[in-house]
Coordinates of N, CA, C and O in Angstrom, one line a residue:
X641 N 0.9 -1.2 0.0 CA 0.0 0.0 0.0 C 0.9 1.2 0.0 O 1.9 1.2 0.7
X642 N 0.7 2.4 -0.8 CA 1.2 3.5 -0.8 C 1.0 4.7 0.5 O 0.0 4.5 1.3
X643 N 1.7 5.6 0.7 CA 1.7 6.6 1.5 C 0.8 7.2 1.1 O 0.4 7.8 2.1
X644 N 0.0 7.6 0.1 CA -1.2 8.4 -0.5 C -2.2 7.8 0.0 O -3.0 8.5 0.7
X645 N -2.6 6.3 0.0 CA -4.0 5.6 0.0 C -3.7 5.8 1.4 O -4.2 6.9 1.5
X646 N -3.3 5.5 2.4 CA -3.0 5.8 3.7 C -3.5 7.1 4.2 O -4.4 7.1 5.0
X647 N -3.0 8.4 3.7 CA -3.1 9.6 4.0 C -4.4 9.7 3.7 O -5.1 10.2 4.6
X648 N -5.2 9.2 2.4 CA -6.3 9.2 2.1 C -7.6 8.9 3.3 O -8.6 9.5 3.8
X649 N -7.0 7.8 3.2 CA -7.9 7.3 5.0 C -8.2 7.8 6.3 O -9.2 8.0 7.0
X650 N -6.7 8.1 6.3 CA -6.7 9.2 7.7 C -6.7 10.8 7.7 O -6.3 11.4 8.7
X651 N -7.2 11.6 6.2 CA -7.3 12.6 6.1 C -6.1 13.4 6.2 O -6.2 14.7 6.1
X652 N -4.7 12.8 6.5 CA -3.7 13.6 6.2 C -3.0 13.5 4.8 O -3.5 13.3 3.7
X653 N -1.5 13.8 5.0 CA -0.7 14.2 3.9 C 0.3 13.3 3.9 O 0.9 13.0 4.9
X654 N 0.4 12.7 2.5 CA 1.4 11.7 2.7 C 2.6 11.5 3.5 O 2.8 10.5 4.1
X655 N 3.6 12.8 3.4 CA 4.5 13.1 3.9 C 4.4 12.8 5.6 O 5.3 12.3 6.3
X656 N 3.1 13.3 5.9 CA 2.6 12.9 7.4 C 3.0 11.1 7.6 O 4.0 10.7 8.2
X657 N 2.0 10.4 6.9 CA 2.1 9.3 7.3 C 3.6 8.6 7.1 O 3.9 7.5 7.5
X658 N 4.6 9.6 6.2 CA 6.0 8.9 6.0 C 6.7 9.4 7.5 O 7.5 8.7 8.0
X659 N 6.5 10.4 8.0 CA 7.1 10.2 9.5 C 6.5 9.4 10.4 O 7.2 8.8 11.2
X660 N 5.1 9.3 10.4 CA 4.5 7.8 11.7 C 5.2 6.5 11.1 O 5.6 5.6 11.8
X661 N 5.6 6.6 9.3 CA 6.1 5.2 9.5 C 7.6 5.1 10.0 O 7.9 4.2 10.8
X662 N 8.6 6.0 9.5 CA 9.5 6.2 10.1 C 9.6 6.0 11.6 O 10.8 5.6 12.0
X663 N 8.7 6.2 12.4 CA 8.8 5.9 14.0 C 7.9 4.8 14.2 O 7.8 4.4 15.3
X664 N 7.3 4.4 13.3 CA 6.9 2.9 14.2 C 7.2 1.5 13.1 O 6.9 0.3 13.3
X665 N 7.8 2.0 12.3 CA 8.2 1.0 10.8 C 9.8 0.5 11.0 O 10.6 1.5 10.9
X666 N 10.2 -0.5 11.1 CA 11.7 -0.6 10.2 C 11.6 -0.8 9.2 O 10.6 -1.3 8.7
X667 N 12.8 -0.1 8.6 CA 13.4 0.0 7.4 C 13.0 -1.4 6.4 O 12.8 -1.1 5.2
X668 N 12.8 -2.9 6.8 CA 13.0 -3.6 5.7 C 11.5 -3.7 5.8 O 11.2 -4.8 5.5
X669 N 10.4 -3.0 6.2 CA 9.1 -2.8 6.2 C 8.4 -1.6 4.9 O 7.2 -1.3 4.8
X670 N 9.4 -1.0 4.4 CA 9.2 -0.4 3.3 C 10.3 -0.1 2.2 O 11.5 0.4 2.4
X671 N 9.6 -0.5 0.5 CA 10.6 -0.9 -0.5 C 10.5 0.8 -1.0 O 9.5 1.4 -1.4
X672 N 12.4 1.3 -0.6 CA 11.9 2.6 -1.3 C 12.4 2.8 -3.0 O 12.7 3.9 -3.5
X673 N 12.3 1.9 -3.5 CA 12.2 1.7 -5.2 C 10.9 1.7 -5.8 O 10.6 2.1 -7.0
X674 N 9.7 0.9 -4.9 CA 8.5 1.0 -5.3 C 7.8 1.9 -4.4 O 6.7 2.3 -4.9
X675 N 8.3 2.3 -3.0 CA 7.5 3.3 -2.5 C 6.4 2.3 -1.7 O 5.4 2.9 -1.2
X676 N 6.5 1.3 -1.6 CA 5.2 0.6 -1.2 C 5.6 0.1 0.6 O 6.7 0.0 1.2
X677 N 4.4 -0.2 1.1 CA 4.7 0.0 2.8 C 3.9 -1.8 2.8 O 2.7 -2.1 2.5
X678 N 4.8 -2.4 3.3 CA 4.3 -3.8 3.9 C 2.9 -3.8 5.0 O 2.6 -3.0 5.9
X679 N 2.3 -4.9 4.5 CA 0.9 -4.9 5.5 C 1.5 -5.1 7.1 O 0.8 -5.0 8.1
X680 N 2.2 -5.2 7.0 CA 2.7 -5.7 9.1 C 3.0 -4.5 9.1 O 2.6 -4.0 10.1
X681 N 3.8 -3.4 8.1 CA 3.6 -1.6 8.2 C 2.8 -0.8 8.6 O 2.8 0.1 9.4
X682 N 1.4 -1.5 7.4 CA 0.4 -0.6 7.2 C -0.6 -1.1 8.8 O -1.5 -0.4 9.1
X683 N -0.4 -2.4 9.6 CA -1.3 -2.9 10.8 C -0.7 -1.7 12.0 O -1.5 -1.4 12.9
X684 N 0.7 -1.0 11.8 CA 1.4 -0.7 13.1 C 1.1 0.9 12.6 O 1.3 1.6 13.6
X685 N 0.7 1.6 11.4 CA 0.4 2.7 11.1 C -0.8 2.8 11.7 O -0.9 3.8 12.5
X686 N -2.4 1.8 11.3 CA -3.3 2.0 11.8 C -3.5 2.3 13.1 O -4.2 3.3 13.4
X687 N -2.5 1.1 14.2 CA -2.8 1.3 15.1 C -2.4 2.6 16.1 O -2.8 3.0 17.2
X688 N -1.6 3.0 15.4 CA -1.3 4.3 15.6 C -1.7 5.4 15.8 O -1.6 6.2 16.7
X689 N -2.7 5.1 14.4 CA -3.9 6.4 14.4 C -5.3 6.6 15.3 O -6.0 7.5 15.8
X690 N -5.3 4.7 15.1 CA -6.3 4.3 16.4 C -6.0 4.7 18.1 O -6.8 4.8 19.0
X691 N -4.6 5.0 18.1 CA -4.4 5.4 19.9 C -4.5 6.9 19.7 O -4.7 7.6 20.7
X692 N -4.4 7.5 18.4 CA -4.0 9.2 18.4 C -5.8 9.5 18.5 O -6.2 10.6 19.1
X693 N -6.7 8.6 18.1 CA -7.9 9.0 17.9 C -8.8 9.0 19.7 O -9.7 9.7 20.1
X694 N -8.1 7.9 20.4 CA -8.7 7.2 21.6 C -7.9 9.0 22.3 O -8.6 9.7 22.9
X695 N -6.9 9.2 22.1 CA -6.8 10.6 22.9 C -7.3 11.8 23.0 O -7.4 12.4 24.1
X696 N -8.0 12.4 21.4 CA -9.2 12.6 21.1 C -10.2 13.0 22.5 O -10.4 14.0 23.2
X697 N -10.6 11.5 22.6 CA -12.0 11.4 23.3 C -11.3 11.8 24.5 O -12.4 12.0 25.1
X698 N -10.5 12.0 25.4 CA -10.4 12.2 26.9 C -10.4 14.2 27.1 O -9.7 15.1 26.5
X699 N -11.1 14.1 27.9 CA -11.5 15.6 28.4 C -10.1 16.1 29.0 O -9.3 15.4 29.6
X700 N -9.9 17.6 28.6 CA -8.6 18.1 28.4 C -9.3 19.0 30.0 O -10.4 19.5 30.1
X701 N -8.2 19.1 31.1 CA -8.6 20.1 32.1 C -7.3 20.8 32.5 O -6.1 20.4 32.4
X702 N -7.8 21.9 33.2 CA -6.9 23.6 33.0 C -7.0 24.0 34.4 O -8.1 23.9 35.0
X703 N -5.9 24.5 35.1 CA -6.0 24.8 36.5 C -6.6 26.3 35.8 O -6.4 26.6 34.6
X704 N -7.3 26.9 36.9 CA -8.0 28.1 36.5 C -7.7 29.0 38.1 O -7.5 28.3 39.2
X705 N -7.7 30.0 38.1 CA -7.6 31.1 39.3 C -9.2 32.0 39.2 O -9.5 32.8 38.3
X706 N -9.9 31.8 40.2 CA -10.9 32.8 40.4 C -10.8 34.2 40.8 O -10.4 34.6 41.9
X707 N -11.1 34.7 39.7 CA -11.2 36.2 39.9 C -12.1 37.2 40.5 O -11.8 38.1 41.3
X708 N -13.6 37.1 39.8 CA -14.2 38.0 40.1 C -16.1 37.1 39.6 O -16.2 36.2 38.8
X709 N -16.8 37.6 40.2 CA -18.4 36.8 39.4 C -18.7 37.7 37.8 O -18.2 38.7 37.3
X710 N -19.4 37.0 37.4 CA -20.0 37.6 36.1 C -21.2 38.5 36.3 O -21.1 38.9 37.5
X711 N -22.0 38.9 35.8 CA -23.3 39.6 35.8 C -24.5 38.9 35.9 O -25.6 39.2 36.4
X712 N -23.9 37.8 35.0 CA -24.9 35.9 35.0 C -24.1 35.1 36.4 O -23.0 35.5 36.8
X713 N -24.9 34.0 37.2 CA -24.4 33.7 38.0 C -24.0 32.8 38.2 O -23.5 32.3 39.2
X714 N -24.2 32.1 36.5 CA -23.8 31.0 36.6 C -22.2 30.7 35.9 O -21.8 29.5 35.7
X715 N -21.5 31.7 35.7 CA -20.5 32.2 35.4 C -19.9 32.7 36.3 O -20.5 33.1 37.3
X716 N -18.3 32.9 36.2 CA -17.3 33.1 37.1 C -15.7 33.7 36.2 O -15.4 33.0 35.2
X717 N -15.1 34.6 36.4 CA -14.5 35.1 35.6 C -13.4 34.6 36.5 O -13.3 34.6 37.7
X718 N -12.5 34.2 35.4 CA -11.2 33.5 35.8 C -9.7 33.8 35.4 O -9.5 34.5 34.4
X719 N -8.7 33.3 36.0 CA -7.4 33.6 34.9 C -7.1 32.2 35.0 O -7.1 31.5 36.0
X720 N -6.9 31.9 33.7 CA -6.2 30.4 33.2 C -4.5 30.4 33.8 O -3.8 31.4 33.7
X721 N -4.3 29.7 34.3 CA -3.1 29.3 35.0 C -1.8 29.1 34.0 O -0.7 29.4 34.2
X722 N -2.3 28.4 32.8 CA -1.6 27.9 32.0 C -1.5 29.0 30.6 O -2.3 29.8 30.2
X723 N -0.2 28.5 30.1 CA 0.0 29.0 28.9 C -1.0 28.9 27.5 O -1.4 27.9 26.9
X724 N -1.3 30.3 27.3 CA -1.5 31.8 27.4 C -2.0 32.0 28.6 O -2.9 31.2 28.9
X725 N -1.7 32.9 29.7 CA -2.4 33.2 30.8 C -3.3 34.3 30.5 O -2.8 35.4 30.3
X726 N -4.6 34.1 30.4 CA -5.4 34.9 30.1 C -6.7 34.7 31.2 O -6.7 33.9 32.2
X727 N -7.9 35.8 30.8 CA -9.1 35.8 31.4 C -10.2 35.2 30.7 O -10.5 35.4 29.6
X728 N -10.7 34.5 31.8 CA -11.5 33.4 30.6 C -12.8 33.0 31.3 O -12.6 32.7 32.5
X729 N -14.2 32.8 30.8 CA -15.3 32.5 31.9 C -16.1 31.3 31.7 O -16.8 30.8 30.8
X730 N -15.7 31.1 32.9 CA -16.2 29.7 33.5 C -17.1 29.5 33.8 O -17.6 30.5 34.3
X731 N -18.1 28.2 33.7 CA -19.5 28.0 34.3 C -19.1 27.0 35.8 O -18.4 26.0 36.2
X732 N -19.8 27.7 36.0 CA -19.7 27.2 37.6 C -21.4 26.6 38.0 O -22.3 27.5 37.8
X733 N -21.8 25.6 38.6 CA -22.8 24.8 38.6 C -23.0 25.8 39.8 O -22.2 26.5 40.3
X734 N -25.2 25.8 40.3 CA -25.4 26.3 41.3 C -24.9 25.7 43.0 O -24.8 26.3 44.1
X735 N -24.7 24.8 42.7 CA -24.5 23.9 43.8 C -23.0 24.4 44.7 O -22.7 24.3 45.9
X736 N -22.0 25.0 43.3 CA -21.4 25.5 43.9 C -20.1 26.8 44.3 O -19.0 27.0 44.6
X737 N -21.9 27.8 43.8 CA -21.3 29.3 43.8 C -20.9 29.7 45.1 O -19.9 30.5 45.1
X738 N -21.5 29.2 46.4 CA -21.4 30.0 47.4 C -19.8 29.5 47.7 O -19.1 30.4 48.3
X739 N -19.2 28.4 47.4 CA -17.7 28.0 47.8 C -16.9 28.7 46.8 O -15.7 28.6 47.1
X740 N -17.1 29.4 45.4 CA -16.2 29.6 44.5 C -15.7 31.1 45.2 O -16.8 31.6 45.3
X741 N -15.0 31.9 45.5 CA -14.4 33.2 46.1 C -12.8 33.5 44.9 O -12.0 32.8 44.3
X742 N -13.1 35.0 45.2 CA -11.8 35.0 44.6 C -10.1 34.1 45.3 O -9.6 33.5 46.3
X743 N -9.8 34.5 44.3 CA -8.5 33.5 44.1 C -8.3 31.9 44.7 O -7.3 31.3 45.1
X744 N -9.9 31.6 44.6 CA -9.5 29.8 44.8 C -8.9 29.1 43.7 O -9.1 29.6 42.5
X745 N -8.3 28.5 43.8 CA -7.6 27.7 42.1 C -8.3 26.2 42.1 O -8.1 25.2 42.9
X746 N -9.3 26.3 40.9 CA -9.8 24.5 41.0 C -9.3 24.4 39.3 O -8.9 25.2 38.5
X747 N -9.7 23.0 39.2 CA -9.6 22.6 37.7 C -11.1 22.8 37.3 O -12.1 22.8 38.0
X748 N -10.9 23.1 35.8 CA -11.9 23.7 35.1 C -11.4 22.3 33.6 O -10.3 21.7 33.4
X749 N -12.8 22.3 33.0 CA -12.5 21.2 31.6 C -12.7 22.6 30.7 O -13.1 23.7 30.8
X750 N -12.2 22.0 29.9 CA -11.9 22.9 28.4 C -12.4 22.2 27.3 O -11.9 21.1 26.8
X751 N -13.6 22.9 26.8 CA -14.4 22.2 25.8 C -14.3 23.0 24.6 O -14.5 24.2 24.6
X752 N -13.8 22.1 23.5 CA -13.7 23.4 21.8 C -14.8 22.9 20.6 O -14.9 21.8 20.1
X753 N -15.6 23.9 20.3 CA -16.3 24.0 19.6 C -16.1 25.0 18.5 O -16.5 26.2 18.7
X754 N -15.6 24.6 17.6 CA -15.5 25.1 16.3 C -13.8 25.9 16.8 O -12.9 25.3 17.2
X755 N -13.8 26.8 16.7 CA -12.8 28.1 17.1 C -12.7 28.3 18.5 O -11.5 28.5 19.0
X756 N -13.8 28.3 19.4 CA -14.0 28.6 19.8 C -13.3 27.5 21.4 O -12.9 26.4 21.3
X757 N -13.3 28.3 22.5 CA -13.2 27.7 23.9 C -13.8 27.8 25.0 O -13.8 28.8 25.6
X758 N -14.6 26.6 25.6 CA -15.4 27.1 26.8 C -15.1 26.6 28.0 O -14.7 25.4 27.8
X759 N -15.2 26.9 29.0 CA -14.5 26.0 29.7 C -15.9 26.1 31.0 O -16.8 26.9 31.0
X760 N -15.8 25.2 32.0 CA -17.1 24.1 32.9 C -16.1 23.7 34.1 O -15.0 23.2 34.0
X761 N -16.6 24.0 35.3 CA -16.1 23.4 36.8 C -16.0 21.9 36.2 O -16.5 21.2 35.4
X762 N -15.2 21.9 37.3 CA -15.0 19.7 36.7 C -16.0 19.2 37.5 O -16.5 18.3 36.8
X763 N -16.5 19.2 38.3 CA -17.6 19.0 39.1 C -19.0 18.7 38.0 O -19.8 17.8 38.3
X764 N -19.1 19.5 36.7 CA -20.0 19.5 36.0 C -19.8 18.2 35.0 O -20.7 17.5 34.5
X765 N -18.6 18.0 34.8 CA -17.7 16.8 34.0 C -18.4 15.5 34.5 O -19.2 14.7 34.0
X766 N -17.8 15.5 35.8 CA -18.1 14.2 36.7 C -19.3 13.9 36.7 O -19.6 12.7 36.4
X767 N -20.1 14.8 37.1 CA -21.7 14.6 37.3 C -22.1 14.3 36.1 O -22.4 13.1 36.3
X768 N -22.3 14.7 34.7 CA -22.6 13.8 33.5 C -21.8 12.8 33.0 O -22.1 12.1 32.0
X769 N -20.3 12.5 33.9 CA -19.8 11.3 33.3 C -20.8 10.0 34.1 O -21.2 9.0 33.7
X770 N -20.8 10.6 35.3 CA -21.6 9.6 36.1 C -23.4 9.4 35.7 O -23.9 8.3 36.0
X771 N -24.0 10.2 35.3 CA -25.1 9.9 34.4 C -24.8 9.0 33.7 O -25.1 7.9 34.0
X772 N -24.1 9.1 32.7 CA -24.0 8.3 31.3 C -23.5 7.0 32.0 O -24.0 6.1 31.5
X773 N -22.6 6.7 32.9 CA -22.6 5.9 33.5 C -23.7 5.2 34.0 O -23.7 4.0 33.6
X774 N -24.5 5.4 34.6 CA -25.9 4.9 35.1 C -27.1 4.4 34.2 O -27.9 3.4 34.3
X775 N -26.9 5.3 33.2 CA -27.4 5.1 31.9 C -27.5 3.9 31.5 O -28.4 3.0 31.4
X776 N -25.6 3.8 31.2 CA -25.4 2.3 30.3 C -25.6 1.2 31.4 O -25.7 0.0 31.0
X777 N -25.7 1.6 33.1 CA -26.4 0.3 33.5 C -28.0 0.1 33.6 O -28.5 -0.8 34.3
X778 N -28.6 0.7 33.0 CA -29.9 0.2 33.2 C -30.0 -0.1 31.7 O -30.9 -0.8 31.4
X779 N -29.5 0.3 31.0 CA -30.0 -0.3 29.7 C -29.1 -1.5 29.0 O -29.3 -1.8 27.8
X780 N -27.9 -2.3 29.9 CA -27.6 -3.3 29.9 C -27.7 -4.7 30.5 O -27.1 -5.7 30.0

């Protein structure tokens, strides 16, 4: 199989998939006269893409510094701890505004939609991880 039909699959650029093969291929795993990538190549490229995709799915979280409330109360204006240190607003669940004060530092999840960045107390994370949890046991 070629570096194109590959790239094709996984939406990149061939050149892309010639450095994954490089780091997870030896050399007598690809003929570079025909350019062609051995199937025991092309199993260890997949799986590759399959662990880059499983990272994907795990919720990215951001130490955050409390600054000040919003105008909404369900919001909380913050400074991100992390690189870019900027000001950034937080939803903060009712259950627990009265403990949020300036300059507490909790983790906050970081959700991206399109361009854009929003970020959620982790508290709000857990509690629908744990729904969907309960979920899949009653309907198994």
């Amino acid at each position: 199989m070629k570096a194109k039909e590959l790239a094709d699959k996984y939406g990149v650029t061939p050149s892309q998939v010639g450095k994954i093969r490089k780091k997870v291929c030896t050399s007598d795993q690809y003929d570079p006269q025909t350019r062609e990538i051995l199937p025991s190549c092309v199993r260890k490229i997949d799986e590759h893409y399959e662990d880059q995709d499983d990272g994907i799915l795990k919720p990215k979280f951001v130490r955050v510094q409390a600054l000040s409330p919003t105008p909404n109360d369900n919001f909380y204006y913050c400074k991100l701890l992390e690189k870019p240190v900027r000001k950034v607003r937080v939803a903060i669940p009712a259950t627990h505004r009265a403990a949020i004060r300036p300059n507490l530092v909790f983790k906050a999840q970081v959700i991206e939609k399109g361009d854009e960045k929003f970020y959620r107390h982790e508290i709000i994370y857990k509690r629908e991880f744990d729904r969907q949890e309960r979920i899949k046991k009653i309907h198994s």
